[in-house]
PDB file of C-alpha atoms and ligand atoms in Angstrom:
ATOM      1  CA  MET M  87     -95.137 141.792 -64.117  1.00 59.00           C
ATOM      2  CA  ALA M  88     -95.307 140.263 -67.635  1.00 63.00           C
ATOM      3  CA  LYS M  89     -98.332 138.011 -68.130  1.00 72.00           C
ATOM      4  CA  GLU M  90     -97.432 134.350 -68.478  1.00 78.00           C
ATOM      5  CA  CYS M  91     -98.077 132.951 -71.947  1.00 88.00           C
ATOM      6  CA  GLU M  92    -101.042 130.558 -71.709  1.00 93.00           C
ATOM      7  CA  MET M  93     -99.954 128.496 -74.727  1.00 97.00           C
ATOM      8  CA  LYS M  94     -96.735 126.530 -74.349  1.00 98.00           C
ATOM      9  CA  LEU M  95     -95.271 124.223 -76.933  1.00 98.00           C
ATOM     10  CA  ILE M  96     -92.839 121.548 -75.844  1.00 98.00           C
ATOM     11  CA  GLY M  97     -90.743 121.044 -78.946  1.00 98.00           C
ATOM     12  CA  ARG M  98     -87.462 121.144 -80.740  1.00 97.00           C
ATOM     13  CA  THR M  99     -86.411 123.347 -83.644  1.00 97.00           C
ATOM     14  CA  GLY M 100     -85.811 121.108 -86.651  1.00 97.00           C
ATOM     15  CA  SER M 101     -88.687 118.720 -85.899  1.00 98.00           C
ATOM     16  CA  SER M 102     -91.210 118.765 -88.750  1.00 98.00           C
ATOM     17  CA  PHE M 103     -93.931 117.664 -86.355  1.00 98.00           C
ATOM     18  CA  VAL M 104     -93.246 120.613 -84.087  1.00 98.00           C
ATOM     19  CA  ALA M 105     -93.121 122.905 -87.140  1.00 98.00           C
ATOM     20  CA  ARG M 106     -96.682 121.839 -87.983  1.00 98.00           C
ATOM     21  CA  VAL M 107     -97.930 123.214 -84.690  1.00 98.00           C
ATOM     22  CA  GLU M 108     -95.914 126.401 -85.085  1.00 98.00           C
ATOM     23  CA  PHE M 109     -97.425 126.912 -88.543  1.00 98.00           C
ATOM     24  CA  VAL M 110    -100.924 126.823 -87.090  1.00 98.00           C
ATOM     25  CA  LEU M 111    -100.090 129.007 -84.087  1.00 98.00           C
ATOM     26  CA  LYS M 112     -98.538 131.648 -86.346  1.00 98.00           C
ATOM     27  CA  LEU M 113    -101.276 131.564 -88.969  1.00 98.00           C
ATOM     28  CA  LYS M 114    -103.834 132.030 -86.215  1.00 98.00           C
ATOM     29  CA  SER M 115    -101.738 134.704 -84.494  1.00 97.00           C
ATOM     30  CA  ILE M 116    -101.763 132.770 -81.219  1.00 97.00           C
ATOM     31  CA  GLU M 117     -98.939 133.774 -78.895  1.00 97.00           C
ATOM     32  CA  TYR M 118     -96.916 130.864 -77.589  1.00 98.00           C
ATOM     33  CA  GLU M 119     -93.757 129.976 -75.813  1.00 97.00           C
ATOM     34  CA  LEU M 120     -91.534 127.262 -77.283  1.00 98.00           C
ATOM     35  CA  LEU M 121     -89.973 125.089 -74.594  1.00 98.00           C
ATOM     36  CA  GLN M 122     -86.961 123.596 -76.374  1.00 97.00           C
ATOM     37  CA  GLN M 123     -86.150 119.966 -75.593  1.00 96.00           C
ATOM     38  CA  ASP M 124     -82.921 118.079 -75.880  1.00 94.00           C
ATOM     39  CA  LEU M 125     -84.210 114.796 -77.283  1.00 93.00           C
ATOM     40  CA  GLU M 126     -81.070 113.003 -76.090  1.00 91.00           C
ATOM     41  CA  ASN M 127     -81.738 114.163 -72.574  1.00 93.00           C
ATOM     42  CA  LYS M 128     -85.485 114.522 -72.133  1.00 95.00           C
ATOM     43  CA  THR M 129     -86.846 116.745 -69.398  1.00 97.00           C
ATOM     44  CA  GLU M 130     -89.187 115.667 -66.626  1.00 97.00           C
ATOM     45  CA  LEU M 131     -91.768 117.948 -68.218  1.00 98.00           C
ATOM     46  CA  LEU M 132     -91.746 116.005 -71.491  1.00 98.00           C
ATOM     47  CA  LEU M 133     -91.744 112.622 -69.762  1.00 98.00           C
ATOM     48  CA  LYS M 134     -94.610 113.710 -67.529  1.00 98.00           C
ATOM     49  CA  THR M 135     -96.731 115.268 -70.277  1.00 98.00           C
ATOM     50  CA  ASN M 136     -96.178 112.585 -72.934  1.00 98.00           C
ATOM     51  CA  PRO M 137     -95.373 109.476 -70.854  1.00 98.00           C
ATOM     52  CA  ILE M 138     -96.399 106.967 -73.518  1.00 97.00           C
ATOM     53  CA  PHE M 139     -94.597 108.250 -76.618  1.00 97.00           C
ATOM     54  CA  LYS M 140     -92.063 110.570 -74.910  1.00 97.00           C
ATOM     55  CA  ARG M 141     -91.854 112.751 -78.012  1.00 97.00           C
ATOM     56  CA  VAL M 142     -92.506 116.250 -79.208  1.00 98.00           C
ATOM     57  CA  PRO M 143     -94.673 118.185 -79.887  1.00 98.00           C
ATOM     58  CA  VAL M 144     -96.768 118.521 -76.748  1.00 98.00           C
ATOM     59  CA  LEU M 145     -99.124 121.459 -76.349  1.00 98.00           C
ATOM     60  CA  LEU M 146     -99.849 122.901 -72.913  1.00 98.00           C
ATOM     61  CA  HIS M 147    -102.840 125.197 -72.971  1.00 97.00           C
ATOM     62  CA  ALA M 148    -103.627 126.986 -69.726  1.00 95.00           C
ATOM     63  CA  ASN M 149    -104.847 124.366 -67.250  1.00 93.00           C
ATOM     64  CA  GLU M 150    -106.045 121.830 -69.802  1.00 97.00           C
ATOM     65  CA  PRO M 151    -104.460 118.368 -69.897  1.00 98.00           C
ATOM     66  CA  PRO M 152    -101.459 118.185 -72.276  1.00 98.00           C
ATOM     67  CA  ILE M 153    -102.231 117.460 -75.918  1.00 98.00           C
ATOM     68  CA  VAL M 154     -99.882 115.242 -77.913  1.00 98.00           C
ATOM     69  CA  GLU M 155     -99.519 114.266 -81.598  1.00 98.00           C
ATOM     70  CA  SER M 156     -99.073 117.008 -84.173  1.00 98.00           C
ATOM     71  CA  LEU M 157    -102.244 116.307 -86.166  1.00 98.00           C
ATOM     72  CA  THR M 158    -104.373 116.270 -83.015  1.00 98.00           C
ATOM     73  CA  ILE M 159    -102.826 119.519 -81.835  1.00 98.00           C
ATOM     74  CA  MET M 160    -103.460 121.157 -85.228  1.00 98.00           C
ATOM     75  CA  GLU M 161    -107.122 120.199 -85.059  1.00 98.00           C
ATOM     76  CA  TYR M 162    -107.402 121.338 -81.454  1.00 98.00           C
ATOM     77  CA  LEU M 163    -106.052 124.771 -82.341  1.00 98.00           C
ATOM     78  CA  ASP M 164    -108.430 124.988 -85.282  1.00 98.00           C
ATOM     79  CA  GLU M 165    -111.344 124.203 -82.980  1.00 98.00           C
ATOM     80  CA  ILE M 166    -110.488 126.712 -80.274  1.00 97.00           C
ATOM     81  CA  GLN M 167    -109.727 129.504 -82.768  1.00 97.00           C
ATOM     82  CA  PRO M 168    -112.068 128.760 -85.705  1.00 96.00           C
ATOM     83  CA  ASP M 169    -112.500 132.349 -86.863  1.00 97.00           C
ATOM     84  CA  VAL M 170    -108.865 133.120 -87.611  1.00 98.00           C
ATOM     85  CA  HIS M 171    -107.348 131.312 -90.592  1.00 98.00           C
ATOM     86  CA  ALA M 172    -109.396 128.078 -90.585  1.00 98.00           C
ATOM     87  CA  ILE M 173    -107.115 125.124 -91.273  1.00 98.00           C
ATOM     88  CA  LEU M 174    -109.454 122.263 -92.103  1.00 98.00           C
ATOM     89  CA  PRO M 175    -112.016 122.575 -94.938  1.00 97.00           C
ATOM     90  CA  SER M 176    -115.603 123.261 -93.858  1.00 96.00           C
ATOM     91  CA  ASN M 177    -116.921 120.419 -96.036  1.00 96.00           C
ATOM     92  CA  PRO M 178    -116.980 117.108 -94.047  1.00 98.00           C
ATOM     93  CA  SER M 179    -116.096 114.992 -97.090  1.00 97.00           C
ATOM     94  CA  GLU M 180    -113.072 117.181 -97.889  1.00 97.00           C
ATOM     95  CA  ARG M 181    -112.066 117.088 -94.221  1.00 98.00           C
ATOM     96  CA  ALA M 182    -112.155 113.283 -94.364  1.00 98.00           C
ATOM     97  CA  GLN M 183    -110.025 113.297 -97.550  1.00 98.00           C
ATOM     98  CA  CYS M 184    -107.483 115.580 -95.908  1.00 98.00           C
ATOM     99  CA  ARG M 185    -107.217 113.340 -92.862  1.00 98.00           C
ATOM    100  CA  VAL M 186    -106.663 110.241 -94.980  1.00 98.00           C
ATOM    101  CA  VAL M 187    -103.901 111.949 -96.976  1.00 98.00           C
ATOM    102  CA  ALA M 188    -102.266 113.150 -93.731  1.00 98.00           C
ATOM    103  CA  TYR M 189    -102.494 109.649 -92.261  1.00 98.00           C
ATOM    104  CA  THR M 190    -100.927 108.195 -95.413  1.00 98.00           C
ATOM    105  CA  PHE M 191     -98.122 110.754 -95.317  1.00 98.00           C
ATOM    106  CA  ASP M 192     -97.324 110.055 -91.669  1.00 98.00           C
ATOM    107  CA  THR M 193     -97.591 106.272 -91.754  1.00 98.00           C
ATOM    108  CA  LEU M 194     -96.044 105.585 -95.176  1.00 98.00           C
ATOM    109  CA  TYR M 195     -94.188 108.423 -96.882  1.00 98.00           C
ATOM    110  CA  TYR M 196     -92.517 109.792 -93.747  1.00 98.00           C
ATOM    111  CA  PRO M 197     -91.145 106.401 -92.549  1.00 98.00           C
ATOM    112  CA  TRP M 198     -89.928 105.648 -96.093  1.00 98.00           C
ATOM    113  CA  MET M 199     -88.095 108.971 -96.281  1.00 98.00           C
ATOM    114  CA  LYS M 200     -86.664 108.500 -92.807  1.00 97.00           C
ATOM    115  CA  GLU M 201     -85.355 105.026 -93.619  1.00 96.00           C
ATOM    116  CA  TYR M 202     -83.906 106.309 -96.926  1.00 97.00           C
ATOM    117  CA  MET M 203     -82.120 109.080 -95.101  1.00 96.00           C
ATOM    118  CA  LEU M 204     -80.469 106.732 -92.578  1.00 95.00           C
ATOM    119  CA  ILE M 205     -79.584 103.474 -94.293  1.00 95.00           C
ATOM    120  CA  GLU M 206     -76.576 102.606 -96.394  1.00 94.00           C
ATOM    121  CA  ASP M 207     -77.858  99.552 -98.276  1.00 96.00           C
ATOM    122  CA  GLU M 208     -78.034 100.843-101.881  1.00 96.00           C
ATOM    123  CA  LYS M 209     -80.557  98.235-103.036  1.00 98.00           C
ATOM    124  CA  ARG M 210     -83.014  99.103-100.262  1.00 97.00           C
ATOM    125  CA  LYS M 211     -82.397 102.791-100.908  1.00 97.00           C
ATOM    126  CA  GLU M 212     -83.435 102.362-104.555  1.00 98.00           C
ATOM    127  CA  GLU M 213     -86.591 100.500-103.466  1.00 98.00           C
ATOM    128  CA  LEU M 214     -87.457 103.262-101.034  1.00 98.00           C
ATOM    129  CA  LYS M 215     -86.807 105.921-103.655  1.00 98.00           C
ATOM    130  CA  THR M 216     -89.295 104.234-106.003  1.00 98.00           C
ATOM    131  CA  MET M 217     -91.843 103.999-103.183  1.00 98.00           C
ATOM    132  CA  VAL M 218     -91.439 107.672-102.236  1.00 98.00           C
ATOM    133  CA  ILE M 219     -91.782 108.741-105.890  1.00 98.00           C
ATOM    134  CA  GLN M 220     -94.984 106.698-106.194  1.00 98.00           C
ATOM    135  CA  GLY M 221     -96.236 108.262-102.976  1.00 98.00           C
ATOM    136  CA  MET M 222     -95.602 111.732-104.329  1.00 98.00           C
ATOM    137  CA  GLY M 223     -97.598 110.734-107.425  1.00 98.00           C
ATOM    138  CA  MET M 224    -100.546 109.990-105.138  1.00 98.00           C
ATOM    139  CA  LEU M 225     -99.966 113.283-103.362  1.00 98.00           C
ATOM    140  CA  GLU M 226    -100.035 115.128-106.702  1.00 98.00           C
ATOM    141  CA  PHE M 227    -103.387 113.464-107.393  1.00 98.00           C
ATOM    142  CA  ALA M 228    -104.696 114.591-103.994  1.00 98.00           C
ATOM    143  CA  PHE M 229    -103.420 118.100-104.654  1.00 98.00           C
ATOM    144  CA  VAL M 230    -105.256 118.345-107.998  1.00 98.00           C
ATOM    145  CA  MET M 231    -108.448 117.073-106.363  1.00 97.00           C
ATOM    146  CA  LEU M 232    -108.369 119.263-103.258  1.00 97.00           C
ATOM    147  CA  SER M 233    -106.817 122.508-104.522  1.00 98.00           C
ATOM    148  CA  LYS M 234    -109.390 122.896-107.314  1.00 97.00           C
ATOM    149  CA  GLY M 235    -107.001 124.811-109.548  1.00 97.00           C
ATOM    150  CA  LYS M 236    -105.742 127.073-106.738  1.00 98.00           C
ATOM    151  CA  ALA M 237    -102.233 127.414-105.341  1.00 98.00           C
ATOM    152  CA  PHE M 238    -102.611 125.428-102.102  1.00 98.00           C
ATOM    153  CA  PHE M 239    -104.129 122.143-100.956  1.00 98.00           C
ATOM    154  CA  GLY M 240    -106.308 124.445 -98.882  1.00 97.00           C
ATOM    155  CA  GLY M 241    -107.320 126.575-101.916  1.00 97.00           C
ATOM    156  CA  ASP M 242    -106.391 130.252-101.800  1.00 97.00           C
ATOM    157  CA  ASP M 243    -104.294 129.991 -98.664  1.00 96.00           C
ATOM    158  CA  ILE M 244    -102.349 127.522 -96.543  1.00 98.00           C
ATOM    159  CA  GLY M 245    -104.574 124.801 -95.084  1.00 98.00           C
ATOM    160  CA  TYR M 246    -104.253 121.530 -93.197  1.00 98.00           C
ATOM    161  CA  LEU M 247    -102.409 119.479 -95.844  1.00 98.00           C
ATOM    162  CA  ASP M 248    -100.184 122.387 -96.830  1.00 98.00           C
ATOM    163  CA  ILE M 249     -98.959 122.315 -93.244  1.00 98.00           C
ATOM    164  CA  VAL M 250     -98.805 118.518 -92.896  1.00 98.00           C
ATOM    165  CA  VAL M 251     -96.658 118.170 -96.033  1.00 98.00           C
ATOM    166  CA  GLY M 252     -95.082 121.638 -95.967  1.00 98.00           C
ATOM    167  CA  SER M 253     -93.567 120.965 -92.555  1.00 98.00           C
ATOM    168  CA  PHE M 254     -91.258 118.581 -94.446  1.00 98.00           C
ATOM    169  CA  LEU M 255     -89.962 121.196 -96.911  1.00 98.00           C
ATOM    170  CA  GLY M 256     -86.643 121.158 -95.059  1.00 98.00           C
ATOM    171  CA  TRP M 257     -86.400 117.408 -95.637  1.00 98.00           C
ATOM    172  CA  PHE M 258     -87.121 117.805 -99.355  1.00 98.00           C
ATOM    173  CA  LYS M 259     -84.272 120.321 -99.484  1.00 98.00           C
ATOM    174  CA  LEU M 260     -81.979 117.980 -97.551  1.00 98.00           C
ATOM    175  CA  PHE M 261     -82.772 115.134 -99.954  1.00 98.00           C
ATOM    176  CA  ARG M 262     -81.877 117.359-102.919  1.00 98.00           C
ATOM    177  CA  ILE M 263     -78.625 118.647-101.480  1.00 96.00           C
ATOM    178  CA  PHE M 264     -77.473 115.510 -99.696  1.00 93.00           C
ATOM    179  CA  PHE M 265     -78.749 112.676-101.887  1.00 96.00           C
ATOM    180  CA  ASP M 266     -79.369 114.412-105.216  1.00 97.00           C
ATOM    181  CA  PHE M 267     -82.935 113.113-104.915  1.00 98.00           C
ATOM    182  CA  ASP M 268     -85.832 115.382-105.910  1.00 98.00           C
ATOM    183  CA  VAL M 269     -88.702 114.036-103.833  1.00 98.00           C
ATOM    184  CA  ILE M 270     -90.927 116.556-105.601  1.00 98.00           C
ATOM    185  CA  GLU M 271     -89.895 117.054-109.204  1.00 98.00           C
ATOM    186  CA  GLU M 272     -91.286 119.209-111.995  1.00 98.00           C
ATOM    187  CA  THR M 273     -91.901 116.593-114.689  1.00 98.00           C
ATOM    188  CA  ARG M 274     -93.260 113.908-112.339  1.00 98.00           C
ATOM    189  CA  THR M 275     -95.344 116.131-110.111  1.00 98.00           C
ATOM    190  CA  PRO M 276     -95.752 119.542-111.811  1.00 98.00           C
ATOM    191  CA  ARG M 277     -98.493 120.882-109.544  1.00 98.00           C
ATOM    192  CA  LEU M 278     -96.681 119.868-106.350  1.00 98.00           C
ATOM    193  CA  SER M 279     -93.516 121.384-107.732  1.00 98.00           C
ATOM    194  CA  GLN M 280     -95.254 124.736-108.186  1.00 98.00           C
ATOM    195  CA  TRP M 281     -96.830 124.327-104.746  1.00 98.00           C
ATOM    196  CA  GLU M 282     -93.411 123.742-103.170  1.00 98.00           C
ATOM    197  CA  LYS M 283     -92.146 127.044-104.600  1.00 98.00           C
ATOM    198  CA  THR M 284     -95.264 128.878-103.456  1.00 98.00           C
ATOM    199  CA  MET M 285     -94.938 127.420 -99.977  1.00 98.00           C
ATOM    200  CA  TRP M 286     -91.297 128.494 -99.667  1.00 98.00           C
ATOM    201  CA  SER M 287     -92.237 132.059-100.541  1.00 97.00           C
ATOM    202  CA  HIS M 288     -94.830 132.273 -97.748  1.00 97.00           C
ATOM    203  CA  GLU M 289     -93.649 134.322 -94.771  1.00 97.00           C
ATOM    204  CA  VAL M 290     -94.828 131.751 -92.233  1.00 98.00           C
ATOM    205  CA  THR M 291     -92.823 129.028 -93.986  1.00 98.00           C
ATOM    206  CA  MET M 292     -89.727 131.201 -93.980  1.00 97.00           C
ATOM    207  CA  SER M 293     -89.979 131.812 -90.248  1.00 97.00           C
ATOM    208  CA  THR M 294     -90.929 128.228 -89.355  1.00 98.00           C
ATOM    209  CA  ILE M 295     -88.851 125.766 -91.382  1.00 98.00           C
ATOM    210  CA  ALA M 296     -85.458 125.267 -89.749  1.00 98.00           C
ATOM    211  CA  SER M 297     -82.238 125.884 -91.672  1.00 98.00           C
ATOM    212  CA  HIS M 298     -80.522 123.261 -93.797  1.00 97.00           C
ATOM    213  CA  GLU M 299     -77.725 123.094 -91.204  1.00 97.00           C
ATOM    214  CA  ILE M 300     -80.190 122.175 -88.470  1.00 98.00           C
ATOM    215  CA  HIS M 301     -81.641 119.429 -90.667  1.00 97.00           C
ATOM    216  CA  VAL M 302     -78.141 118.064 -91.299  1.00 97.00           C
ATOM    217  CA  LYS M 303     -77.452 118.022 -87.537  1.00 96.00           C
ATOM    218  CA  TRP M 304     -80.790 116.319 -86.918  1.00 96.00           C
ATOM    219  CA  ARG M 305     -79.884 113.546 -89.380  1.00 96.00           C
ATOM    220  CA  GLU M 306     -76.519 113.142 -87.632  1.00 96.00           C
ATOM    221  CA  MET M 307     -78.298 112.814 -84.285  1.00 94.00           C
ATOM    222  CA  LEU M 308     -80.527 110.033 -85.685  1.00 94.00           C
ATOM    223  CA  LEU M 309     -77.555 108.264 -87.289  1.00 95.00           C
ATOM    224  CA  ASN M 310     -75.684 108.410 -84.017  1.00 93.00           C
ATOM    225  CA  ARG M 311     -78.653 107.008 -82.135  1.00 91.00           C
ATOM    226  CA  LEU M 312     -78.926 104.208 -84.678  1.00 89.00           C
ATOM    227  CA  LYS M 313     -75.258 103.378 -84.148  1.00 87.00           C
ATOM    228  CA  VAL M 314     -75.453 103.447 -80.351  1.00 86.00           C
ATOM    229  CA  CYS M 315     -78.875 101.885 -79.743  1.00 84.00           C
ATOM    230  CA  GLY M 316     -79.435  99.968 -82.992  1.00 78.00           C
ATOM    231  CA  THR M 317     -82.765 101.764 -83.301  1.00 77.00           C
ATOM    232  CA  ILE M 318     -84.086 105.337 -83.537  1.00 70.00           C
TER     233      ILE M 318
HETATM  234  N1  GSH E 169     -96.668 111.117 -84.682  1.00 57.42           N
HETATM  235  C1  GSH E 169     -95.962 112.099 -83.905  1.00 57.42           C
HETATM  236  C2  GSH E 169     -94.498 112.056 -84.271  1.00 57.42           C
HETATM  237  C3  GSH E 169     -93.664 112.971 -83.375  1.00 57.42           C
HETATM  238  C4  GSH E 169     -92.188 112.628 -83.446  1.00 57.42           C
HETATM  239  O1  GSH E 169     -91.778 111.636 -84.041  1.00 57.42           O
HETATM  240  N2  GSH E 169     -91.397 113.473 -82.776  1.00 57.42           N
HETATM  241  C5  GSH E 169     -89.961 113.220 -82.716  1.00 57.42           C
HETATM  242  C6  GSH E 169     -89.178 114.451 -83.130  1.00 57.42           C
HETATM  243  S1  GSH E 169     -89.423 114.789 -84.822  1.00 57.42           S
HETATM  244  C7  GSH E 169     -89.587 112.916 -81.273  1.00 57.42           C
HETATM  245  O2  GSH E 169     -89.934 113.621 -80.369  1.00 57.42           O
HETATM  246  N3  GSH E 169     -88.897 111.804 -81.070  1.00 57.42           N
HETATM  247  C8  GSH E 169     -88.504 111.405 -79.756  1.00 57.42           C
HETATM  248  C9  GSH E 169     -87.154 110.876 -79.759  1.00 57.42           C
HETATM  249  O3  GSH E 169     -86.448 111.085 -80.747  1.00 57.42           O
HETATM  250  O4  GSH E 169     -86.759 110.296 -78.761  1.00 57.42           O
HETATM  251  C10 GSH E 169     -96.587 113.471 -84.170  1.00 57.42           C
HETATM  252  O5  GSH E 169     -97.219 113.644 -85.214  1.00 57.42           O
HETATM  253  O6  GSH E 169     -96.488 114.347 -83.284  1.00 57.42           O
END
């Protein structure tokens, strides 16, 4: 009888937060099973394992209690498998910097991009565009500081911030194709622009970031929810 996989990821293809966890699992060569969720019709398993937020990703590892929140899951995986492709820097000060940048991305840049993607008000859209561009300027600064002249935030290879930001590569593509908006652009953010190309060429990125079509469908799902519930 086939052995049951001891790492299960409750998720949904197309979610950048789920992609973060998949990045880490793949880079660390940890076998896992993806339990796909329909976010419009959540399973008992999701509601039971993440009763407060009711969102993906949730990691189920053997008999441990479920772990929620993508950044927490990434750190957990790094702690249980420290010898294979370390994600966070070994230097505590650099680790702290990384966490602050990730926090800023998740609490500012991501909500700005999400609002931009869903609203129609042109004036607000322009405001958000300016805010996102300024945010990417800060991210460029962080990249220069942390990469130390190398190709990735993490140095020679993909690290924590490469995953945190890189999990949104599909969004950056959607913004270009759909809104003619280069979130990362060569003249404004030259180092990030090079980084974006390098990230796309990495085999783990290619197998982890969902297709453009899936991102388009995801946006439609959010728009529909906004129309029906008035909120997302
Ligand atoms: N801060 C959370 C965000 C997770 C999140 O927003 N997940 C979305 C999918 S991308 C979700 O499950 N939303 C639930 C819903 O749409 O009802 C994390 O980092 O894991």
